[in-house]
Short mmCIF file of C-alpha atoms and ligand atoms in Angstrom, two decimals:
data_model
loop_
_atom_site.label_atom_id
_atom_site.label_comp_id
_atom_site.label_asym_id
_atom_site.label_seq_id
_atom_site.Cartn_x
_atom_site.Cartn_y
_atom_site.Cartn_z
CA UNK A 1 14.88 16.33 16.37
CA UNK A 2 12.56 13.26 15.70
CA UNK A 3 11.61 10.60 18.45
CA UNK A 4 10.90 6.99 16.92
CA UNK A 5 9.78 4.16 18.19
CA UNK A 6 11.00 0.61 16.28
CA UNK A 7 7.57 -2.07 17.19
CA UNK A 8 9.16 -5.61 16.91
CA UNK A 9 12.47 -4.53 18.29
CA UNK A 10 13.35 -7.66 19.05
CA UNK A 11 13.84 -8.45 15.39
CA UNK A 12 16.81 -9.45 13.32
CA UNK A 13 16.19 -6.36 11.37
CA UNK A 14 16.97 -3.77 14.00
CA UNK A 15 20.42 -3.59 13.96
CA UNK A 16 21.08 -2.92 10.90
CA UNK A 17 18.35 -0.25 10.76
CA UNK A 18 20.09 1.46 14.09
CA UNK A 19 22.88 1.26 11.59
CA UNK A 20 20.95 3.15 9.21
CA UNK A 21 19.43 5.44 11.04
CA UNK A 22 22.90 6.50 12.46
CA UNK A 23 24.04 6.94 9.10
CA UNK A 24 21.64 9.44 8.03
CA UNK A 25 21.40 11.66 11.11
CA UNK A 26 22.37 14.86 9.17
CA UNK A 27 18.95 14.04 7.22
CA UNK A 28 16.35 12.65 9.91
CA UNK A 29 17.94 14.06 13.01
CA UNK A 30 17.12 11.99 16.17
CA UNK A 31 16.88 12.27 20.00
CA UNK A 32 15.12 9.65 20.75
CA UNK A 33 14.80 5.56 19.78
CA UNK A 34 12.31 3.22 21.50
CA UNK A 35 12.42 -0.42 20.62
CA UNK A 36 9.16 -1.85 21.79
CA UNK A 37 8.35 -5.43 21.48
CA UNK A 38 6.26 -7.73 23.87
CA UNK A 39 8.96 -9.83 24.80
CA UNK A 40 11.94 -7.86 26.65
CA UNK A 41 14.23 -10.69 27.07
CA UNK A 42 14.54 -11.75 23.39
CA UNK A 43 15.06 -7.37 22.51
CA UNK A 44 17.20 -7.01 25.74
CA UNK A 45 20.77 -7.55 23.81
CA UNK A 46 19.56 -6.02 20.67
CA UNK A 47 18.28 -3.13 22.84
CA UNK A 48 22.12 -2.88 25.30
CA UNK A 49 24.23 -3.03 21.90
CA UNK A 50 21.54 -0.53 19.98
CA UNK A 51 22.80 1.84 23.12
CA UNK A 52 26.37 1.21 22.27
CA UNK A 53 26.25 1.72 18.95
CA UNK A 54 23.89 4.75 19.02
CA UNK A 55 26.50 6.13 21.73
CA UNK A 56 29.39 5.88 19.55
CA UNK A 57 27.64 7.18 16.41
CA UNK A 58 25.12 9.86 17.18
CA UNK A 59 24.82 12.56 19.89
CA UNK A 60 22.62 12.58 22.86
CA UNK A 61 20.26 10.32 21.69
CA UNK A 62 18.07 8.67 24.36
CA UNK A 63 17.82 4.83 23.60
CA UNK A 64 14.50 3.07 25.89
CA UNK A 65 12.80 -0.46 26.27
CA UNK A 66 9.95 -1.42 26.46
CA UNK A 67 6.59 -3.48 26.53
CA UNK A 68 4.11 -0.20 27.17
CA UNK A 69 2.22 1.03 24.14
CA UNK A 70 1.48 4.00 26.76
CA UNK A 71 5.68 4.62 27.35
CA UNK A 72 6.39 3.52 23.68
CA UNK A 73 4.11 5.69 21.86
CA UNK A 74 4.58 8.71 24.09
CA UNK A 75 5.02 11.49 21.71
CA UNK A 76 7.05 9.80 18.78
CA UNK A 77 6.86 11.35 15.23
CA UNK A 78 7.77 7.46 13.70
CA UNK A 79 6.89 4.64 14.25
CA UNK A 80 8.55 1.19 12.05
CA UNK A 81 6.49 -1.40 12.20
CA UNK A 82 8.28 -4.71 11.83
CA UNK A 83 6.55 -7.44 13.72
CA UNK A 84 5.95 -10.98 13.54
CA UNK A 85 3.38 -12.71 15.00
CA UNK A 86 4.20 -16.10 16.83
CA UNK A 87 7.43 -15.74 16.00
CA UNK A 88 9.54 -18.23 13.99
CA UNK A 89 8.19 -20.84 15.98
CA UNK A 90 4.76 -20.28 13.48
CA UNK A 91 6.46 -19.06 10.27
CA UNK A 92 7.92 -22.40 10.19
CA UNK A 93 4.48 -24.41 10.75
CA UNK A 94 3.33 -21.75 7.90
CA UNK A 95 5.45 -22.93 5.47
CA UNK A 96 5.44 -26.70 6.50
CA UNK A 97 2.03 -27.28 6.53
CA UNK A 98 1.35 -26.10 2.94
CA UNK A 99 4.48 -28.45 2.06
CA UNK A 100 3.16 -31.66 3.04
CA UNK A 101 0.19 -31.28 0.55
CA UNK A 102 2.65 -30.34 -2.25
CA UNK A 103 1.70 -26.59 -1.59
CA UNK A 104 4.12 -23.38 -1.98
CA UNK A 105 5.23 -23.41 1.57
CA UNK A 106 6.11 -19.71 2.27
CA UNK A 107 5.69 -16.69 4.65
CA UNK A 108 4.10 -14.66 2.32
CA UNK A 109 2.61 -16.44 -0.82
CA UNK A 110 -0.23 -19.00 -0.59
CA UNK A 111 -1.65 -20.83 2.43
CA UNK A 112 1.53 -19.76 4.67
CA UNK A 113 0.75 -16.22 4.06
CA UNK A 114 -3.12 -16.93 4.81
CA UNK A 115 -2.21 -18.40 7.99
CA UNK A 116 0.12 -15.58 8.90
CA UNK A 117 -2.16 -12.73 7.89
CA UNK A 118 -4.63 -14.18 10.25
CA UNK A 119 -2.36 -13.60 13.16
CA UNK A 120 -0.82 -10.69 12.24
CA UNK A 121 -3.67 -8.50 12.02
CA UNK A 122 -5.34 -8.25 15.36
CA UNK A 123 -1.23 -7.52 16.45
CA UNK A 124 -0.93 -4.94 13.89
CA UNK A 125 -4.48 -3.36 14.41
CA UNK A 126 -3.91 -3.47 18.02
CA UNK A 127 -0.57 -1.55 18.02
CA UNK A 128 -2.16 1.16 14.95
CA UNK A 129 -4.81 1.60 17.72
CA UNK A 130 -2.11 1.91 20.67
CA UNK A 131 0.55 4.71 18.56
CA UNK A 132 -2.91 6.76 17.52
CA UNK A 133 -3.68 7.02 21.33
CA UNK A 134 -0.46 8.40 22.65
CA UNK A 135 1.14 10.16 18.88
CA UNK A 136 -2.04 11.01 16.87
CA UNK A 137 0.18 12.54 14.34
CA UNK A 138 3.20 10.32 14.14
CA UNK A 139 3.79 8.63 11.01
CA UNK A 140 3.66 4.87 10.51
CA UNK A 141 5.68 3.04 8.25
CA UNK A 142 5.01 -0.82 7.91
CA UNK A 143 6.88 -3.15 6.91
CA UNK A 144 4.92 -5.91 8.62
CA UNK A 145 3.86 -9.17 6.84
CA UNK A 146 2.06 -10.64 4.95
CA UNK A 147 2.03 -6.73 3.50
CA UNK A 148 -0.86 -7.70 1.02
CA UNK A 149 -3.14 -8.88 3.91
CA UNK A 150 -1.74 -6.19 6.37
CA UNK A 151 -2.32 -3.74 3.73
CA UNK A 152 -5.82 -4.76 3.27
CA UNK A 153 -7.12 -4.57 6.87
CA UNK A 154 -5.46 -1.54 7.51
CA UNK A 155 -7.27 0.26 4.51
CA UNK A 156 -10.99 -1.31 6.08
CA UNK A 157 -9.93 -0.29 10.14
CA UNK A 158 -7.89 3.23 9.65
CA UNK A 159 -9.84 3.87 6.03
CA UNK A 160 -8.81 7.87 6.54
CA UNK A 161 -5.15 7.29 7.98
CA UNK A 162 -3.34 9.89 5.90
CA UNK A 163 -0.02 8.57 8.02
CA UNK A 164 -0.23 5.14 8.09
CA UNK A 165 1.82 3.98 4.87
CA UNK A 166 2.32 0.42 4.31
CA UNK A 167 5.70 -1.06 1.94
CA UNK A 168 7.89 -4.04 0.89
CA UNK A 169 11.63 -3.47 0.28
CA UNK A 170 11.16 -6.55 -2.19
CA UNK A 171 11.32 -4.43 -5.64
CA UNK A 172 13.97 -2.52 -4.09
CA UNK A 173 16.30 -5.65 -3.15
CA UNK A 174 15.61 -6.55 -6.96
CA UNK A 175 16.59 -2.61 -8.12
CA UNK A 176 19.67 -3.55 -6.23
CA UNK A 177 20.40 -6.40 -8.28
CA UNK A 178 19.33 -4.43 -11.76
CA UNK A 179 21.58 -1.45 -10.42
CA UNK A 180 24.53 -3.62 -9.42
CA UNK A 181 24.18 -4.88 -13.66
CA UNK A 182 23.78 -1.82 -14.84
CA UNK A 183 26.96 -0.30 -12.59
CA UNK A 184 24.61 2.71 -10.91
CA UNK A 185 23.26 3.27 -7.47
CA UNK A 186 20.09 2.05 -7.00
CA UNK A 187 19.39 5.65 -5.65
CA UNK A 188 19.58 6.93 -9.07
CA UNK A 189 16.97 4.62 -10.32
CA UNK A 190 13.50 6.05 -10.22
CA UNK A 191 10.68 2.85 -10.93
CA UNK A 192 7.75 2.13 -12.59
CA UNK A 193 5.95 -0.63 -11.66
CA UNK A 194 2.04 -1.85 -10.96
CA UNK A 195 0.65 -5.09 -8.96
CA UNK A 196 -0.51 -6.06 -5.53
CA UNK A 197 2.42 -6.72 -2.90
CA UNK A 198 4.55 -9.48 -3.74
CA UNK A 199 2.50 -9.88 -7.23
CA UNK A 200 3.34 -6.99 -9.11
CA UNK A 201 5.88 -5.61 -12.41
CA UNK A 202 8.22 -3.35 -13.13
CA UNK A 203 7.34 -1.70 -16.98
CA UNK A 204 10.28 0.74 -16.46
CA UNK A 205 13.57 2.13 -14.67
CA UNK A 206 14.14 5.79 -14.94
CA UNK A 207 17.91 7.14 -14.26
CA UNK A 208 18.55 10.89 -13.70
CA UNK A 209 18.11 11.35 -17.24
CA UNK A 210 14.94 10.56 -17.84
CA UNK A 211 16.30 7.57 -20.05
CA UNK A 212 14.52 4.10 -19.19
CA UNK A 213 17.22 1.33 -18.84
CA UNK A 214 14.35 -1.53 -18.61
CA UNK A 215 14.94 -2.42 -22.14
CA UNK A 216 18.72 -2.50 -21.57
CA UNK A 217 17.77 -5.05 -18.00
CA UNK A 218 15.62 -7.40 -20.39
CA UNK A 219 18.12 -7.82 -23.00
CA UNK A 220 20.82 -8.77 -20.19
CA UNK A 221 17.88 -11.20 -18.89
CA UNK A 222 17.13 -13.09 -22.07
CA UNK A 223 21.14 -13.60 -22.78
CA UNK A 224 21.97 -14.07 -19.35
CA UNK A 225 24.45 -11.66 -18.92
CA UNK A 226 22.45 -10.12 -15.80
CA UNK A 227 24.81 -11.59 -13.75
CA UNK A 228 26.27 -9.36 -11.19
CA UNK A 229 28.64 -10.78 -8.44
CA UNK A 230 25.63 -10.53 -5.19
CA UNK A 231 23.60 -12.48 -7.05
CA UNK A 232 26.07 -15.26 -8.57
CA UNK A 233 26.40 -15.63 -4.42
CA UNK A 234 22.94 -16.92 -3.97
CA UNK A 235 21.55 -19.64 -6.22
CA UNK A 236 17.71 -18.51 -5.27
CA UNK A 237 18.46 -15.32 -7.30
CA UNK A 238 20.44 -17.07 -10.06
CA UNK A 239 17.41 -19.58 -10.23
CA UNK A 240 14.69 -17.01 -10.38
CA UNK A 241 16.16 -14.73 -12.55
CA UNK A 242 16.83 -17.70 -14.86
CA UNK A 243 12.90 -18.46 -15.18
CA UNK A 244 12.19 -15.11 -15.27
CA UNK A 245 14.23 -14.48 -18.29
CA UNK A 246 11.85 -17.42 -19.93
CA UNK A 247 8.89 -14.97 -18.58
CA UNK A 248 10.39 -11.86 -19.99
CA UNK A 249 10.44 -13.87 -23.12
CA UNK A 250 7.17 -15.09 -23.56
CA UNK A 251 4.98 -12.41 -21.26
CA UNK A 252 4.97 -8.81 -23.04
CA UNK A 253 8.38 -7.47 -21.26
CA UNK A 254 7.11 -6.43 -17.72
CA UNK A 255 9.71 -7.89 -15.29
CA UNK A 256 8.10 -9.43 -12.40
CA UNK A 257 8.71 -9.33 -9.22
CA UNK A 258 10.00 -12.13 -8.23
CA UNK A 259 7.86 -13.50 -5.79
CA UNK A 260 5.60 -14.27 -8.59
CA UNK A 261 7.69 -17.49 -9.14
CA UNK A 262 5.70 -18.82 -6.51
CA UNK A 263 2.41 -18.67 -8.64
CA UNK A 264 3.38 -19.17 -11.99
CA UNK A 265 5.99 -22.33 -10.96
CA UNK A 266 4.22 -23.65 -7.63
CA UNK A 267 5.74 -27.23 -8.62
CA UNK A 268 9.01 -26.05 -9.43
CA UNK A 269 9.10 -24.09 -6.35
CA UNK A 270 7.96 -27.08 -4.02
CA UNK A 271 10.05 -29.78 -5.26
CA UNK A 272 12.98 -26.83 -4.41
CA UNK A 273 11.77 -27.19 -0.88
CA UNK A 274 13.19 -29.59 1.75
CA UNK A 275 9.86 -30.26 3.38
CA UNK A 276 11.62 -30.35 7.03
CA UNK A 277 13.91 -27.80 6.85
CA UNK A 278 12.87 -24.97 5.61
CA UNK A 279 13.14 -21.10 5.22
CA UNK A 280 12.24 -20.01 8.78
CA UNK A 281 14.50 -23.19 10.17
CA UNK A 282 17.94 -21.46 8.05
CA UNK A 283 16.63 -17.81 9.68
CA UNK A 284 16.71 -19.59 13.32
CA UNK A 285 19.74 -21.34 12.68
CA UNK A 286 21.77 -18.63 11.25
CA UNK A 287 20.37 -14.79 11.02
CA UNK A 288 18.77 -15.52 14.79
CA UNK A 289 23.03 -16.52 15.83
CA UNK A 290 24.34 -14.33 13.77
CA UNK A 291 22.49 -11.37 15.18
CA UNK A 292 22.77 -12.68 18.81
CA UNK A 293 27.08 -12.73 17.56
CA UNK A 294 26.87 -8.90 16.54
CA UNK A 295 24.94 -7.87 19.58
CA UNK A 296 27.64 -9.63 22.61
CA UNK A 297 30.91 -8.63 20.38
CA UNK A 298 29.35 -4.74 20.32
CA UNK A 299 28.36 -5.42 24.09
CA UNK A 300 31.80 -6.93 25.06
CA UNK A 301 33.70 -4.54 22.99
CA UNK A 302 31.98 -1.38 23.41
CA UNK A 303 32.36 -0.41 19.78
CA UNK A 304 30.60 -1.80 16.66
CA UNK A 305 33.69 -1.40 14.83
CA UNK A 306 34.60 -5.01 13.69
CA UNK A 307 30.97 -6.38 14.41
CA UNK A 308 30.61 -6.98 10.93
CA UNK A 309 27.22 -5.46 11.42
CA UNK A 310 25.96 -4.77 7.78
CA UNK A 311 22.91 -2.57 6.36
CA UNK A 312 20.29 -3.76 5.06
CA UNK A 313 17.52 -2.82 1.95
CA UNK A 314 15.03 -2.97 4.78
CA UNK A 315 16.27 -0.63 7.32
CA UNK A 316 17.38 1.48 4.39
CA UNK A 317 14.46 1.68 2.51
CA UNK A 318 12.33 3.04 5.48
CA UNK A 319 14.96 5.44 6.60
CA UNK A 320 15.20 7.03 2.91
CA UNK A 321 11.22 7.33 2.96
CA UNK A 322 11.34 8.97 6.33
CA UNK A 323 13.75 10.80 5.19
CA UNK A 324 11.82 12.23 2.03
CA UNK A 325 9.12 12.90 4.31
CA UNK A 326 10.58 15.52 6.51
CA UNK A 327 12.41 17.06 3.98
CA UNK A 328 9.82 17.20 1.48
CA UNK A 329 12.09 15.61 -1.08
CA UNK A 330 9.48 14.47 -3.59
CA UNK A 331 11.17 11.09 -4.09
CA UNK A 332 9.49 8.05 -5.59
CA UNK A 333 9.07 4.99 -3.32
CA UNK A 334 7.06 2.14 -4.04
CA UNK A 335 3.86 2.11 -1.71
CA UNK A 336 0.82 -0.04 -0.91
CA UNK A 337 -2.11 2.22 -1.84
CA UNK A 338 -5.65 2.10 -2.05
CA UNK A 339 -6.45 1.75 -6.07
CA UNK A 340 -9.12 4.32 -6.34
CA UNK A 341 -8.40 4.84 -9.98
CA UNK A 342 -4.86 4.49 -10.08
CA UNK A 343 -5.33 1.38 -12.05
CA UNK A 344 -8.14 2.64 -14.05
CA UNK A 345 -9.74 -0.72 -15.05
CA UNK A 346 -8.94 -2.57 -11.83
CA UNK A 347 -10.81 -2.65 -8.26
CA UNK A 348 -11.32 0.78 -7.32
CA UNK A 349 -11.02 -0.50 -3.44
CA UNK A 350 -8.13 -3.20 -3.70
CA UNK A 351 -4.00 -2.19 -2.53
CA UNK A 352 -2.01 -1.74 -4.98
CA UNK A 353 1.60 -0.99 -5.09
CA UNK A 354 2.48 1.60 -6.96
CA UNK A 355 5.49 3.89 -7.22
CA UNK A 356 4.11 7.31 -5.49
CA UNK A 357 5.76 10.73 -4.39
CA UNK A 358 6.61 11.26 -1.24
CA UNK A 359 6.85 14.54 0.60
CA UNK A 360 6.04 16.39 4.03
CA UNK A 361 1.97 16.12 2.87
CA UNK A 362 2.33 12.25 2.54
CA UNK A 363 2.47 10.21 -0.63
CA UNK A 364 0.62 10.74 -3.86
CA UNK A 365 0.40 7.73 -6.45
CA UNK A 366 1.44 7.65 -10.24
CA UNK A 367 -1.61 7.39 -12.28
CA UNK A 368 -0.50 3.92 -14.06
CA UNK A 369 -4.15 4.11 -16.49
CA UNK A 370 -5.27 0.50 -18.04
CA UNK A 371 -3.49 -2.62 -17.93
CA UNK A 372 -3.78 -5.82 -20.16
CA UNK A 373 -5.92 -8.52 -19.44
CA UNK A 374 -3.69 -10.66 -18.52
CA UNK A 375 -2.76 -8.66 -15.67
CA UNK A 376 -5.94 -7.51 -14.71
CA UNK A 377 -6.92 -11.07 -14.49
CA UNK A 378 -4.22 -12.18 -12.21
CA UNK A 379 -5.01 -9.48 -10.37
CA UNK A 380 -8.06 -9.03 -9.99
CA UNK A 381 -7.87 -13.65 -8.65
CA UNK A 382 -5.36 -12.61 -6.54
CA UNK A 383 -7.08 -9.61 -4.91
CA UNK A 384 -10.16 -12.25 -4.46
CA UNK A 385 -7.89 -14.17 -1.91
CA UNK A 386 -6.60 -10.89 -0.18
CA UNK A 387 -10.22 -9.77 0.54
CA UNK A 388 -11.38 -13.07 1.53
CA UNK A 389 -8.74 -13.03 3.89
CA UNK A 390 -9.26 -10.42 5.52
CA UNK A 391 -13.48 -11.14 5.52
CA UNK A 392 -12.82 -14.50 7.25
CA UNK A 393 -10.63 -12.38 10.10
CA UNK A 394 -13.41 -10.11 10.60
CA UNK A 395 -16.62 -11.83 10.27
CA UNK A 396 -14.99 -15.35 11.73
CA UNK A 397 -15.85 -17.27 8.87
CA UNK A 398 -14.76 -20.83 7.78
CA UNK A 399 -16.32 -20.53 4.25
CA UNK A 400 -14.27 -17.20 3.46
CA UNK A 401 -11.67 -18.42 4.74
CA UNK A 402 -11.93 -22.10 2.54
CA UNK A 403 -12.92 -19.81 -0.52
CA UNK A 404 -9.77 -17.60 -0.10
CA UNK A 405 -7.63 -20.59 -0.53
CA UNK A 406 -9.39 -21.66 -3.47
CA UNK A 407 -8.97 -18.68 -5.18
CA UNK A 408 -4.64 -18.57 -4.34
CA UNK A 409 -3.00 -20.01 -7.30
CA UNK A 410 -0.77 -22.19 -5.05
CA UNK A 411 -3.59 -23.91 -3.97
CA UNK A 412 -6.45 -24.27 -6.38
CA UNK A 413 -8.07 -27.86 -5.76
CA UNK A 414 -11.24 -27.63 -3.03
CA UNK A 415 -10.01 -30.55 -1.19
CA UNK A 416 -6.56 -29.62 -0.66
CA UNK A 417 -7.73 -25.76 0.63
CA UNK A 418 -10.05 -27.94 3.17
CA UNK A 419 -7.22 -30.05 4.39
CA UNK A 420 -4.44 -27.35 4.62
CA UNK A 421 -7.44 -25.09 6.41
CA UNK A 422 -8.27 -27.75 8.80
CA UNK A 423 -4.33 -28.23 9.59
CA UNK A 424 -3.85 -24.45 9.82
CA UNK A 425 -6.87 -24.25 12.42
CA UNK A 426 -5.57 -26.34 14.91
CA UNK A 427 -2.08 -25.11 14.68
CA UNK A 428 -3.08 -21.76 15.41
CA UNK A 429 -5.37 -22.40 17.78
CA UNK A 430 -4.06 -19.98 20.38
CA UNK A 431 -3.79 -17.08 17.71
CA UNK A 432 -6.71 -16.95 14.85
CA UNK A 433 -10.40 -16.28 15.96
CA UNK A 434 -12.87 -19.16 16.08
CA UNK A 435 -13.72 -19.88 12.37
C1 G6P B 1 11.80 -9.54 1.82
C2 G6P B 1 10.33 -9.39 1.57
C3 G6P B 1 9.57 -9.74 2.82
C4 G6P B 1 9.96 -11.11 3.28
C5 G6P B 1 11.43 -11.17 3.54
C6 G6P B 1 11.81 -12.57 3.93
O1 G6P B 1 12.23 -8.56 2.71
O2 G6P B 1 9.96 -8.12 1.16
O3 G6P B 1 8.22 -9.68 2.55
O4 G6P B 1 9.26 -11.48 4.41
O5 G6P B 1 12.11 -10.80 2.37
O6 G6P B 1 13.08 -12.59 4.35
P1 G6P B 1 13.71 -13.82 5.11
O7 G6P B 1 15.14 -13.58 4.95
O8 G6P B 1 13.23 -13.72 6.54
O9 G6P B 1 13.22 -15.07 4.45
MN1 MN B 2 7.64 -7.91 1.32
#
């Protein structure tokens, strides 16, 4: 039986990856679940209905707290690595900064994920460093954001980490969509697909057959018949996949991810905005209640049963690569890898993400060969700004940081990058190193 050890347990994603985890105990059989977070009040109802529900659904399972890497990390096989650094508090002055200079204001993408990545990395490096201490051998799946950036210093700090595997459940929330169109389970889908996180393409969708149902997917996009009932739900989706079907039209017939609305519609995506309300503001306002809801009716009524507590792609996706992992199931997941050839006529050193196989040894990418130009071009911009990045961390400097901006699509013009910059230092005064 495996011991694992959630970091960020205080996040809105736990639950429903508890709920996972309970769901696939007959695969990844469990005896022991730490949720460690630095703050213990915000994880403390998370952590008292996570014993609950654990208690109901699994057997003898030992559920701890806490803030100790040393009591965390002791002798865990997994770790999930969730975390956000500065909380919601700073994911909302990551996307409204950006904003006021007419700049994609989002967690990820652009200037917000800049900002982010700066804070997140010492966290992340820091807590690698911590789980190698105390579980040498455990492996590390993370999930933490800005991936691309993440992804990046990870590769320069732990370069020979064979168990340190960075993803994005972003593709697969879109596979949900294309399987929920198509009528199959996602499950059944095996993907192709080539980019950097959050800026990347799917160029096919295997089912058990072998037969690729891409082509079938395009033709619903371009006469809008990809339409299933999730998505009508959200107007986000319904908007994105409406410019994407323009995309599919004029671009070659990769479907991108769609995160890359943010770089090839930056206007369209800012006037969307409501410059004082946005993404992280709806998350406090409603997932942040909503999860605080679940957690008191499981603690006042002993039972999740009526909750409403719901899976999630997240949780899922990193419980069905764990799973593949110690059952040697030779599954495809899409992972953040270093290039190395992969790509043959890209940046040997740059992340990629790439579908790979994953069994007891690890993962092993998908050779994916040459891309077109225009790819490679986007790419190789776009890979500019992840390495600049991640230079201006390490070697505290203002003019990586300023080019880094420049190169982002979202951003572009040299005065704007110095302006959003200069904003960005002072709000994170108290997290980034002196620039
Ligand atoms: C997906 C992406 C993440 C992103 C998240 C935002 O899971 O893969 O990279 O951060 O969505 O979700 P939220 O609901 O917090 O805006
Ligand atoms: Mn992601």
């Amino acid at each position: 039986k495996y011991s694992i050890a959630i970091c960020g347990g205080g996040s809105t994603y736990t639950l429903p990856m508890i709920k996972t985890l309970c769901d696939y105990q007959h695969k990844l059989p469990i005896k022991r679940i730490v949720l460690y977070d630095i703050d213990l009040e915000k994880t403390a109802l998370i952590y008292e209905a996570t014993k609950i529900m654990v208690e109901e659904l699994m057997d003898g399972v030992k559920v701890e707290i806490s803030n100790k890497p040393e009591k965390a990390f002791d002798k865990i096989d997994f770790a999930f690595m969730q975390i956000r650094s500065g909380g919601l508090k700073m994911r909302e002055k990551d996307e409204k900064i950006p904003l006021k200079y007419d700049c994609v204001g989002q967690e990820t993408c652009g200037a917000g994920g800049f900002a982010y990545g700066l804070r997140s990395v010492p966290d992340v490096i820091d807590i690698v460093n911590g789980i190698r201490k105390y579980s040498p051998k455990a492996w590390i799946i993370n999930y933490s954001n800005p991936a691309a950036i993440v992804a990046e210093a990870t590769k320069r700090f732990f370069p020979n980490d064979k168990r340190l595997i960075n993803i994005c459940d972003m593709p697969i929330a879109i596979m949900e969509g294309f399987a929920e169109a198509l009528g199959v389970k996602r499950q059944s889908l095996s993907p192709r697909y080539f980019g950097l996180n959050h800026f990347g393409w799917f160029t096919n969708l295997y089912d058990e057959k072998g037969v690729d149902l891409l082509p079938k997917i395009k033709k619903m996009l371009k006469d809008g018949s990809l339409m299933p009932e999730e998505l009508k739900k959200d107007k986000d989706w319904v908007n994105t996949f409406n410019q994407l079907s323009v995309m599919v039209k004029d671009i070659e017939g990769h479907i991108p991810n769609t995160y890359l609305q943010y770089y090839f519609y930056p206007k369209k995506m800012v006037e969307k905005e409501d410059k004082n309300y946005t993404r992280a503001n709806a998350v406090m306002d409603n997932r942040l209640k909503e999860v605080e809801r679940i957690s008191k009716y499981v603690i006042d009524n002993k039972t999740i049963k009526g909750s409403g507590l719901e899976e999630g792609v997240h949780g899922t996706y990193i419980v069905e690569l764990a799973t593949s992992i110690i059952n040697n199931e030779n599954k495809t997941f899409l992972i953040i890898t270093k290039n190395n050839g992969i790509i043959s006529n890209f940046s040997k050193d740059a992340m990629v993400e790439v579908p790979c196989i994953v069994n007891s040894n690890g993962w092993e990418p998908m050779h994916i060969g040459e891309i077109d130009t225009f790819y490679k071009a986007l790419m190789e911009n776009q890979y500019g700004y992840e390495k600049l990045t991640v230079d201006a961390l390490i070697n505290n400097d203002y003019d990586a940081a300023l080019k880094a901006l420049i190169l982002n699509r979202t951003i572009v013009n040299v005065d704007t990058a110095k302006n959003i910059l200069g904003e960005m230092i002072e709000a994170n005064i108290n997290y980034w190193p002196k620039l």
